[in-house]
CSV table of C-alpha atoms in Angstrom, one decimal:
chain,number,residue,atom,x,y,z
A,1,MET,CA,93.2,66.4,57.4
A,2,ALA,CA,91.2,65.0,59.8
A,3,GLY,CA,89.0,66.6,62.0
A,4,MET,CA,91.1,70.3,61.3
A,5,VAL,CA,88.9,74.4,62.1
A,6,LEU,CA,90.8,76.2,57.9
A,7,GLN,CA,90.9,79.6,59.5
A,8,ARG,CA,87.7,82.3,58.2
A,9,THR,CA,88.0,85.7,55.9
A,10,ALA,CA,87.0,88.4,56.9
A,11,ARG,CA,83.7,87.2,54.9
A,12,ASN,CA,83.0,85.0,57.3
A,13,VAL,CA,84.5,81.4,54.8
A,14,SER,CA,87.6,80.0,54.0
A,15,ALA,CA,90.3,80.1,52.0
A,16,ALA,CA,92.8,77.1,52.5
A,17,SER,CA,95.8,76.2,50.2
A,18,VAL,CA,95.4,72.7,50.5
A,19,GLU,CA,98.3,70.9,48.3
A,20,GLY,CA,100.1,67.7,47.8
A,21,SER,CA,101.5,64.7,45.5
A,22,CYS,CA,99.3,62.4,43.0
A,23,SER,CA,100.3,60.5,39.8
A,24,LEU,CA,97.2,62.1,37.7
A,25,THR,CA,98.1,65.5,35.5
A,26,GLY,CA,95.1,67.0,34.9
A,27,ALA,CA,92.4,69.4,36.8
A,28,VAL,CA,90.6,69.2,40.3
A,29,ALA,CA,87.8,69.2,41.5
A,30,ALA,CA,85.9,69.4,44.9
A,31,ARG,CA,82.7,68.0,46.5
A,32,VAL,CA,81.8,69.9,49.7
A,33,MET,CA,78.5,68.0,51.6
A,34,ALA,CA,76.7,68.9,55.1
A,35,GLY,CA,76.1,66.0,56.6
A,36,LYS,CA,73.9,64.6,53.4
A,37,GLN,CA,73.1,67.4,51.5
A,38,THR,CA,75.9,69.2,49.4
A,39,LEU,CA,77.0,71.7,50.2
A,40,ALA,CA,75.7,74.1,47.0
A,41,GLY,CA,78.4,75.7,44.5
A,42,PHE,CA,80.5,72.7,45.6
A,43,ASP,CA,79.4,69.9,44.0
A,44,TRP,CA,82.4,68.6,42.5
A,45,ALA,CA,83.7,72.4,41.9
A,46,ARG,CA,87.0,72.8,40.1
A,47,VAL,CA,89.4,73.8,42.8
A,48,GLY,CA,92.9,73.6,41.6
A,49,LYS,CA,95.4,72.0,39.7
A,50,ALA,CA,97.8,68.8,38.9
A,51,ALA,CA,100.7,68.0,37.1
A,52,LYS,CA,104.6,66.7,37.6
A,53,GLY,CA,103.2,64.0,40.6
A,54,LYS,CA,101.7,67.3,42.5
A,55,PHE,CA,98.2,69.6,43.1
A,56,SER,CA,97.3,72.2,44.2
A,57,CYS,CA,94.3,73.8,45.1
A,58,MET,CA,91.6,76.1,47.1
A,59,ILE,CA,89.3,76.2,49.2
A,60,ASN,CA,87.1,79.3,49.1
A,61,ASN,CA,84.4,80.3,50.6
A,62,ILE,CA,83.3,77.2,52.7
A,63,PRO,CA,80.6,79.2,55.2
A,64,VAL,CA,81.8,79.5,58.7
A,65,GLY,CA,80.7,76.0,60.8
A,66,GLY,CA,80.9,73.1,61.0
A,67,PRO,CA,81.1,69.9,60.4
A,68,TYR,CA,81.6,68.9,57.1
A,69,SER,CA,83.5,66.8,54.0
A,70,ILE,CA,85.3,67.8,51.6
A,71,SER,CA,85.9,65.6,48.6
A,72,LEU,CA,88.7,66.4,46.2
A,73,ARG,CA,89.2,64.0,43.2
A,74,ILE,CA,91.5,64.2,39.5
A,75,ASN,CA,90.6,63.6,36.5
A,76,GLY,CA,93.3,63.4,34.9
A,77,LYS,CA,95.5,61.0,32.6
A,78,ASN,CA,99.0,59.1,32.5
A,79,LYS,CA,100.0,55.4,30.9
A,80,GLU,CA,96.2,53.7,32.0
A,81,ALA,CA,93.7,56.1,30.3
A,82,GLY,CA,90.8,56.7,32.2
A,83,ILE,CA,91.8,56.5,36.4
A,84,GLU,CA,90.4,59.0,39.3
A,85,GLU,CA,92.5,59.8,42.1
A,86,ALA,CA,90.2,60.3,45.0
A,87,GLU,CA,90.4,61.9,49.0
A,88,PHE,CA,88.0,62.2,51.4
A,89,VAL,CA,88.1,64.4,54.4
A,90,HIS,CA,85.5,64.3,57.2
A,91,ASP,CA,84.8,66.8,60.1
A,92,VAL,CA,86.4,69.9,59.0
A,93,TRP,CA,85.3,72.6,60.2
A,94,VAL,CA,85.2,77.0,59.0
A,95,GLY,CA,86.7,79.2,61.8
A,96,VAL,CA,89.6,80.7,63.5
A,97,VAL,CA,92.6,79.0,64.2
A,98,TRP,CA,95.4,80.4,66.9
A,99,VAL,CA,99.3,79.9,67.6
A,100,LEU,CA,99.5,78.4,71.5
A,101,ALA,CA,104.2,78.6,71.7
A,102,GLY,CA,106.2,79.6,74.1
A,103,GLN,CA,107.1,77.7,76.9
A,104,SER,CA,106.7,75.0,79.8
A,105,ASN,CA,104.2,77.4,80.9
A,106,MET,CA,101.9,77.5,77.5
A,107,GLU,CA,102.9,73.2,77.2
A,108,GLY,CA,101.2,72.8,79.9
A,109,VAL,CA,102.2,72.0,83.7
A,110,GLY,CA,99.0,72.2,85.6
A,111,TRP,CA,98.3,70.2,87.7
A,112,LEU,CA,95.3,67.6,84.7
A,113,GLU,CA,92.3,67.6,88.0
A,114,HIS,CA,92.2,71.1,86.7
A,115,SER,CA,91.7,70.2,83.2
A,116,LEU,CA,88.5,71.8,81.5
A,117,LYS,CA,85.6,69.4,79.6
A,118,PRO,CA,86.1,69.3,76.5
A,119,VAL,CA,83.7,70.9,73.6
A,120,ALA,CA,83.7,69.7,70.4
A,121,GLN,CA,83.3,73.2,68.6
A,122,VAL,CA,87.5,73.4,70.2
A,123,ARG,CA,90.3,71.6,68.0
A,124,ASN,CA,93.6,71.1,68.9
A,125,PHE,CA,96.0,70.7,66.0
A,126,TYR,CA,98.2,68.3,68.4
A,127,MET,CA,101.7,67.5,67.8
A,128,ASP,CA,101.8,64.5,66.1
A,129,ASN,CA,100.5,66.0,63.4
A,130,THR,CA,97.0,65.1,63.8
A,131,TRP,CA,92.9,67.2,64.6
A,132,GLY,CA,91.1,65.9,68.0
A,133,ILE,CA,88.7,67.6,70.1
A,134,ALA,CA,90.8,69.6,72.7
A,135,ARG,CA,91.9,67.8,75.3
A,136,ASP,CA,94.7,69.3,78.3
A,137,PRO,CA,97.6,68.5,77.5
A,138,LEU,CA,97.3,70.1,74.1
A,139,HIS,CA,100.8,69.7,73.6
A,140,ASN,CA,102.1,65.5,73.0
A,141,LEU,CA,105.1,65.9,73.0
A,142,TRP,CA,106.0,62.4,73.7
A,143,CYS,CA,104.9,61.8,69.8
A,144,ALA,CA,105.5,65.2,67.8
A,145,HIS,CA,106.4,64.8,64.4
A,146,ALA,CA,109.4,67.9,64.1
A,147,PRO,CA,112.0,67.3,65.4
A,148,VAL,CA,113.4,69.8,66.8
A,149,HIS,CA,110.4,68.8,70.0
A,150,ASN,CA,112.6,65.3,70.2
A,151,ALA,CA,116.3,66.2,70.7
A,152,ASP,CA,116.7,67.0,74.5
A,153,PRO,CA,115.9,64.0,76.9
A,154,THR,CA,114.7,66.3,79.0
A,155,THR,CA,111.9,67.1,78.2
A,156,SER,CA,111.2,63.6,76.9
A,157,ARG,CA,107.4,63.0,78.3
A,158,LYS,CA,104.7,60.1,78.5
A,159,ALA,CA,101.7,59.6,78.7
A,160,LYS,CA,101.3,57.0,80.5
A,161,ASP,CA,100.1,57.7,84.4
A,162,ARG,CA,100.0,61.2,83.4
A,163,ARG,CA,99.1,63.7,86.0
A,164,TRP,CA,99.6,67.3,84.5
A,165,GLY,CA,99.5,69.0,81.2
A,166,VAL,CA,96.9,71.5,82.1
A,167,GLY,CA,97.4,75.7,79.6
A,168,PRO,CA,96.1,78.6,79.3
A,169,GLY,CA,95.1,77.2,75.8
A,170,LEU,CA,92.1,75.1,76.1
A,171,ALA,CA,90.4,78.2,78.2
A,172,PHE,CA,92.0,80.3,75.4
A,173,GLY,CA,90.2,78.3,72.6
A,174,GLN,CA,87.1,77.3,74.4
A,175,ASP,CA,86.0,81.1,76.6
A,176,MET,CA,86.8,81.7,72.8
A,177,PHE,CA,84.5,79.6,71.2
A,178,LYS,CA,81.9,81.1,74.1
A,179,THR,CA,82.3,84.9,73.4
A,180,THR,CA,81.4,84.2,69.9
A,181,GLY,CA,79.8,81.0,68.9
A,182,VAL,CA,83.0,80.0,65.4
A,183,PRO,CA,84.6,76.6,66.2
A,184,GLN,CA,88.1,77.7,67.5
A,185,GLY,CA,91.6,75.7,66.3
A,186,LEU,CA,94.5,75.2,68.0
A,187,LEU,CA,97.8,74.9,66.7
A,188,ALA,CA,100.2,73.5,70.0
A,189,CYS,CA,104.0,74.9,69.4
A,190,ALA,CA,105.6,75.6,72.4
A,191,HIS,CA,107.7,74.0,74.2
A,192,GLY,CA,109.2,74.0,77.8
A,193,GLY,CA,112.7,75.1,79.1
A,194,THR,CA,112.9,76.7,75.5
A,195,THR,CA,115.0,81.4,75.9
A,196,MET,CA,113.7,83.4,72.9
A,197,GLU,CA,117.7,82.7,71.1
A,198,GLN,CA,116.2,78.5,70.0
A,199,TRP,CA,113.2,80.6,69.0
A,200,ASP,CA,115.7,82.9,66.6
A,201,PRO,CA,113.2,82.8,63.1
A,202,ALA,CA,116.7,82.7,62.1
A,203,ARG,CA,116.0,79.6,62.0
A,204,LYS,CA,113.6,79.0,60.0
A,205,ASN,CA,115.1,77.2,57.3
A,206,LEU,CA,116.1,74.2,59.7
A,207,GLY,CA,112.2,74.3,59.3
A,208,GLY,CA,111.6,70.6,61.9
A,209,GLN,CA,115.3,71.6,63.3
A,210,SER,CA,113.7,74.3,64.9
A,211,LEU,CA,111.6,75.5,67.6
A,212,TYR,CA,110.7,78.6,64.8
A,213,GLY,CA,110.8,76.4,61.8
A,214,ALA,CA,108.1,73.8,63.6
A,215,MET,CA,105.6,76.5,64.0
A,216,CYS,CA,105.8,77.7,60.5
A,217,GLU,CA,105.7,74.3,58.9
A,218,ARG,CA,102.1,74.0,61.7
A,219,VAL,CA,101.3,76.7,60.2
A,220,ARG,CA,101.2,75.9,56.4
A,221,LEU,CA,100.5,72.0,56.9
A,222,ASN,CA,96.6,73.9,57.7
A,223,GLY,CA,95.6,75.8,55.1
A,224,GLY,CA,98.3,79.2,55.7
A,225,ALA,CA,96.4,81.4,57.8
A,226,VAL,CA,96.0,82.0,61.9
A,227,ARG,CA,94.8,85.0,63.2
A,228,GLY,CA,96.3,85.6,66.5
A,229,ILE,CA,98.9,84.6,68.1
A,230,VAL,CA,99.5,83.5,72.3
A,231,TRP,CA,103.1,83.5,73.8
A,232,TYR,CA,104.1,82.6,77.6
A,233,GLN,CA,107.7,82.3,77.6
A,234,GLY,CA,110.3,84.2,79.8
A,235,CYS,CA,111.3,82.2,82.6
A,236,SER,CA,114.5,81.0,80.5
A,237,ASP,CA,116.2,84.3,79.2
A,238,ALA,CA,116.2,85.6,83.5
A,239,ASN,CA,119.7,85.6,83.4
A,240,PRO,CA,121.7,89.3,82.5
A,241,GLN,CA,123.0,88.2,79.0
A,242,ALA,CA,119.5,86.8,77.9
A,243,SER,CA,117.5,89.6,79.8
A,244,LYS,CA,119.5,92.2,78.4
A,245,LEU,CA,118.0,91.4,74.9
A,246,TYR,CA,114.2,89.8,75.4
A,247,ALA,CA,113.2,93.1,74.8
A,248,GLU,CA,114.6,93.3,70.9
A,249,ARG,CA,113.7,89.9,70.2
A,250,MET,CA,110.4,89.9,71.0
A,251,LYS,CA,110.5,92.6,68.2
A,252,LYS,CA,112.0,90.8,66.3
A,253,LEU,CA,109.3,87.6,66.0
A,254,VAL,CA,106.7,89.1,66.2
A,255,ALA,CA,107.7,91.0,62.8
A,256,SER,CA,109.1,87.6,61.3
A,257,MET,CA,105.7,86.0,62.3
A,258,ARG,CA,103.8,89.1,61.3
A,259,LYS,CA,105.4,88.5,57.5
A,260,ASP,CA,105.9,85.0,57.4
A,261,PHE,CA,101.8,85.1,58.2
A,262,ARG,CA,100.9,87.3,55.7
A,263,ASN,CA,99.7,89.6,58.5
A,264,PRO,CA,101.0,93.7,59.2
A,265,ARG,CA,98.7,93.5,62.1
A,266,LEU,CA,98.2,89.4,63.4
A,267,PRO,CA,97.9,90.2,66.3
A,268,VAL,CA,99.5,89.1,69.8
A,269,ALA,CA,98.9,88.6,73.3
A,270,MET,CA,101.4,87.5,75.9
A,271,VAL,CA,101.6,86.6,79.3
A,272,GLN,CA,104.2,88.2,81.3
A,273,ILE,CA,105.9,85.8,84.3
A,274,GLY,CA,104.2,85.0,87.8
A,275,ARG,CA,106.9,84.6,90.2
A,276,PHE,CA,109.0,81.5,91.6
A,277,PHE,CA,109.5,80.0,94.5
A,278,PHE,CA,112.5,77.8,94.0
A,279,GLY,CA,116.0,77.9,93.3
A,280,SER,CA,119.4,80.7,92.8
A,281,GLY,CA,117.5,82.4,90.3
A,282,ASN,CA,118.2,85.4,90.2
A,283,GLY,CA,115.9,88.1,91.2
A,284,GLU,CA,116.8,91.8,89.0
A,285,ASP,CA,117.0,89.2,86.0
A,286,TRP,CA,113.1,88.1,86.8
A,287,ASN,CA,112.3,91.6,87.0
A,288,ARG,CA,114.0,92.8,84.4
A,289,ILE,CA,112.0,89.7,82.2
A,290,GLN,CA,108.8,91.0,83.4
A,291,GLU,CA,109.0,95.4,83.5
A,292,GLU,CA,110.3,94.7,79.9
A,293,GLN,CA,107.3,92.3,79.2
A,294,ARG,CA,105.3,95.0,80.3
A,295,LYS,CA,106.5,97.7,78.6
A,296,LEU,CA,106.3,95.6,74.7
A,297,PRO,CA,103.3,97.5,74.2
A,298,GLN,CA,104.5,100.3,74.0
A,299,THR,CA,107.0,99.9,70.6
A,300,ILE,CA,104.6,96.8,69.7
A,301,LYS,CA,101.7,97.7,68.4
A,302,HIS,CA,99.3,94.7,68.8
A,303,LEU,CA,100.2,93.1,71.2
A,304,ALA,CA,98.8,93.0,74.5
A,305,VAL,CA,100.1,91.5,78.1
A,306,ALA,CA,98.4,89.8,81.1
A,307,PRO,CA,99.6,88.9,83.9
A,308,ALA,CA,100.1,85.8,85.5
A,309,ILE,CA,101.8,87.7,89.1
A,310,ASP,CA,98.3,86.5,91.0
A,311,LEU,CA,97.3,83.3,89.8
A,312,PRO,CA,98.0,79.7,91.9
A,313,TYR,CA,101.2,77.0,91.1
A,314,ASP,CA,101.3,73.6,92.0
A,315,ASP,CA,105.1,74.1,91.6
A,316,GLY,CA,107.6,76.6,92.2
A,317,ILE,CA,108.0,77.5,88.8
A,318,HIS,CA,104.2,76.5,87.1
A,319,LEU,CA,101.2,78.2,87.2
A,320,GLY,CA,98.4,75.0,89.1
A,321,GLY,CA,95.5,74.4,86.1
A,322,ASP,CA,93.1,76.2,87.7
A,323,GLY,CA,95.9,79.6,87.5
A,324,GLN,CA,96.1,78.8,83.7
A,325,ASN,CA,92.1,78.7,83.2
A,326,ILE,CA,92.1,82.2,84.8
A,327,LEU,CA,95.0,83.1,82.4
A,328,GLY,CA,93.5,81.4,78.8
A,329,ARG,CA,89.9,83.8,80.0
A,330,ARG,CA,92.3,86.4,80.1
A,331,LEU,CA,94.0,86.0,77.5
A,332,ALA,CA,90.9,86.0,75.0
A,333,GLN,CA,89.3,88.9,76.7
A,334,SER,CA,93.0,90.7,75.0
A,335,MET,CA,92.9,89.1,72.2
A,336,ARG,CA,88.9,90.2,71.3
A,337,VAL,CA,90.3,93.5,72.3
A,338,LEU,CA,93.1,94.0,70.0
A,339,ILE,CA,90.8,92.0,67.3
A,340,ASP,CA,87.7,94.5,68.4
A,341,GLY,CA,89.3,97.5,70.5
A,342,LYS,CA,86.7,99.0,73.0
A,343,LYS,CA,84.3,97.6,72.6
A,344,ALA,CA,85.4,94.4,73.9
A,345,GLY,CA,85.8,95.7,77.2
A,346,PRO,CA,88.9,96.8,78.2
A,347,LEU,CA,92.5,95.4,78.1
A,348,PRO,CA,95.0,94.0,81.1
A,349,ILE,CA,94.9,95.7,84.5
A,350,GLU,CA,98.2,97.6,83.8
A,351,VAL,CA,100.2,99.8,86.3
A,352,GLU,CA,99.3,103.7,84.8
A,353,SER,CA,100.6,106.2,87.8
A,354,ILE,CA,102.7,105.6,90.6
A,355,THR,CA,104.1,108.9,92.3
A,356,GLY,CA,105.4,108.8,96.6
A,357,ASP,CA,105.6,110.9,99.5
A,358,LEU,CA,108.5,111.5,102.2
A,359,ASP,CA,108.0,112.4,105.7
A,360,ILE,CA,111.6,113.1,106.6
A,361,ARG,CA,110.7,113.2,110.4
A,362,ARG,CA,108.8,109.7,110.2
A,363,PHE,CA,111.3,107.3,107.7
A,364,LEU,CA,108.3,106.8,106.4
A,365,TYR,CA,107.3,106.6,102.8
A,366,THR,CA,104.6,106.8,101.2
A,367,VAL,CA,104.2,105.4,96.9
A,368,THR,CA,101.0,105.2,95.4
A,369,VAL,CA,100.5,103.1,92.2
A,370,THR,CA,97.6,103.8,90.0
A,371,PHE,CA,96.4,100.8,87.2
A,372,ARG,CA,94.3,101.2,84.9
A,373,ASN,CA,91.7,99.2,83.6
A,374,VAL,CA,90.7,97.9,86.5
A,375,VAL,CA,86.9,96.8,86.7
A,376,GLY,CA,85.7,97.6,89.8
A,377,ALA,CA,87.9,97.3,92.5
A,378,LEU,CA,90.6,95.8,93.2
A,379,GLN,CA,90.8,93.4,96.0
A,380,ALA,CA,93.0,91.0,97.8
A,381,LYS,CA,91.6,87.8,99.7
A,382,GLY,CA,93.1,89.3,103.8
A,383,GLU,CA,95.9,90.6,103.6
A,384,PRO,CA,97.5,92.6,100.4
A,385,SER,CA,100.9,91.4,98.8
A,386,GLY,CA,103.2,91.5,95.8
A,387,PHE,CA,105.0,94.8,96.9
A,388,ASN,CA,108.8,95.3,97.3
A,389,HIS,CA,111.6,97.6,97.2
A,390,ALA,CA,113.6,97.3,94.8
A,391,GLY,CA,117.0,96.3,96.5
A,392,GLN,CA,116.0,96.6,100.3
A,393,PRO,CA,113.3,93.8,100.4
A,394,ASN,CA,110.7,93.4,104.0
A,395,LYS,CA,110.9,97.2,103.2
A,396,VAL,CA,106.5,97.5,102.8
A,397,PHE,CA,104.7,97.3,105.7
A,398,ARG,CA,101.3,98.1,104.6
A,399,ILE,CA,98.7,97.8,101.7
A,400,THR,CA,95.3,99.2,101.8
A,401,LEU,CA,93.2,99.2,98.1
A,402,LYS,CA,91.3,101.4,97.3
A,403,GLY,CA,89.2,101.6,94.4
A,404,ASN,CA,92.0,101.9,90.9
A,405,GLN,CA,94.5,102.2,93.4
A,406,ALA,CA,97.6,99.9,95.7
A,407,ILE,CA,99.0,102.5,99.0
A,408,LEU,CA,101.9,101.0,100.7
A,409,MET,CA,103.5,101.9,103.3
A,410,VAL,CA,107.7,102.4,102.8
A,411,SER,CA,109.4,102.6,105.8
A,412,GLY,CA,113.3,104.1,105.6
A,413,ILE,CA,116.3,105.8,106.4
A,414,GLU,CA,116.5,108.9,104.4
A,415,SER,CA,119.3,107.5,101.5
A,416,GLU,CA,117.3,103.5,101.7
A,417,LEU,CA,113.5,105.7,100.9
A,418,LEU,CA,116.1,108.1,97.6
A,419,ALA,CA,117.5,105.7,95.9
């Protein structure tokens, strides 16, 4: 497809599977050009075959970079001898391809005033199955090709007079390009308001009628290989029933993606959901999702979790466009560490330990929260906040930051403090 990015191999060349319909039977040949120059080894090289109305071929060994133009032709036999079928695709790149999936915060609900300036080498496979330079909104559900994205009338999206649409995907792609110099391809697959049950891999056989099936189809249309998954979901599972199943459902989802995308070590960079400020949502279930997400790297290898709890919002449940851009860079850093290890730097900040000291005489409990992966020292604009005593709100009356530690002063009676 015009404008697309093909996933590179470990040798920094393409290895893309291409298939389609045709009327001829015979060999498929390819010519690849960079500008006006034909690439060595690609002056009508044989790459596949055509038979019974179908053709398939492998576009291998095109170097990282672009843009390239690719011509395919079939010289074969049918009822009219000498007929040739040909196809020409321009603006093709070879680089790194990522899946963006999850619900509304990945789809993008931040104000467009915070949208980043597009970069030609960062591309997006929009939901109408066309490639283009990546610019927000990446997820154009209002003209999605897969039926699953049009099934719910409450998620109808209009492009006209649109004011919002920033998610973390664009900042992620641009940061990855900035640090690697390699073209980036984003496959937009998210859909707002969706649950883990709706993303169940068991629905793959429904194809475009299911979220998982539609995601797999989008990967197949683009050569069948991706470098990793960027995931932001969990808000819709913050209820008494679904929150208890979240961890197991994530394990199943990650295992299925790794199987279907043919990479048992496929890296997954995901978000720990942030805060919410409206409705009658159960805070306990919201916190349960956050905690289950925080612990996932302990049970799922090659998975990292980036926090969002400190980022600004544009409404009561969605990150602001400025917050999404920060989050996109955090996810990019997480992905670099998953791929390159410690030489890429630290993973996102996370809790290392929690210790406490009880002073019965003053009804005072000092809690020390120690974090790992802190770059420099913990900082806050103004008075530090964000901590509370579970089940006993408004008990943390002072927070002091010291290096990689937050020291909490908690008041209350002995029974509360020891709960």
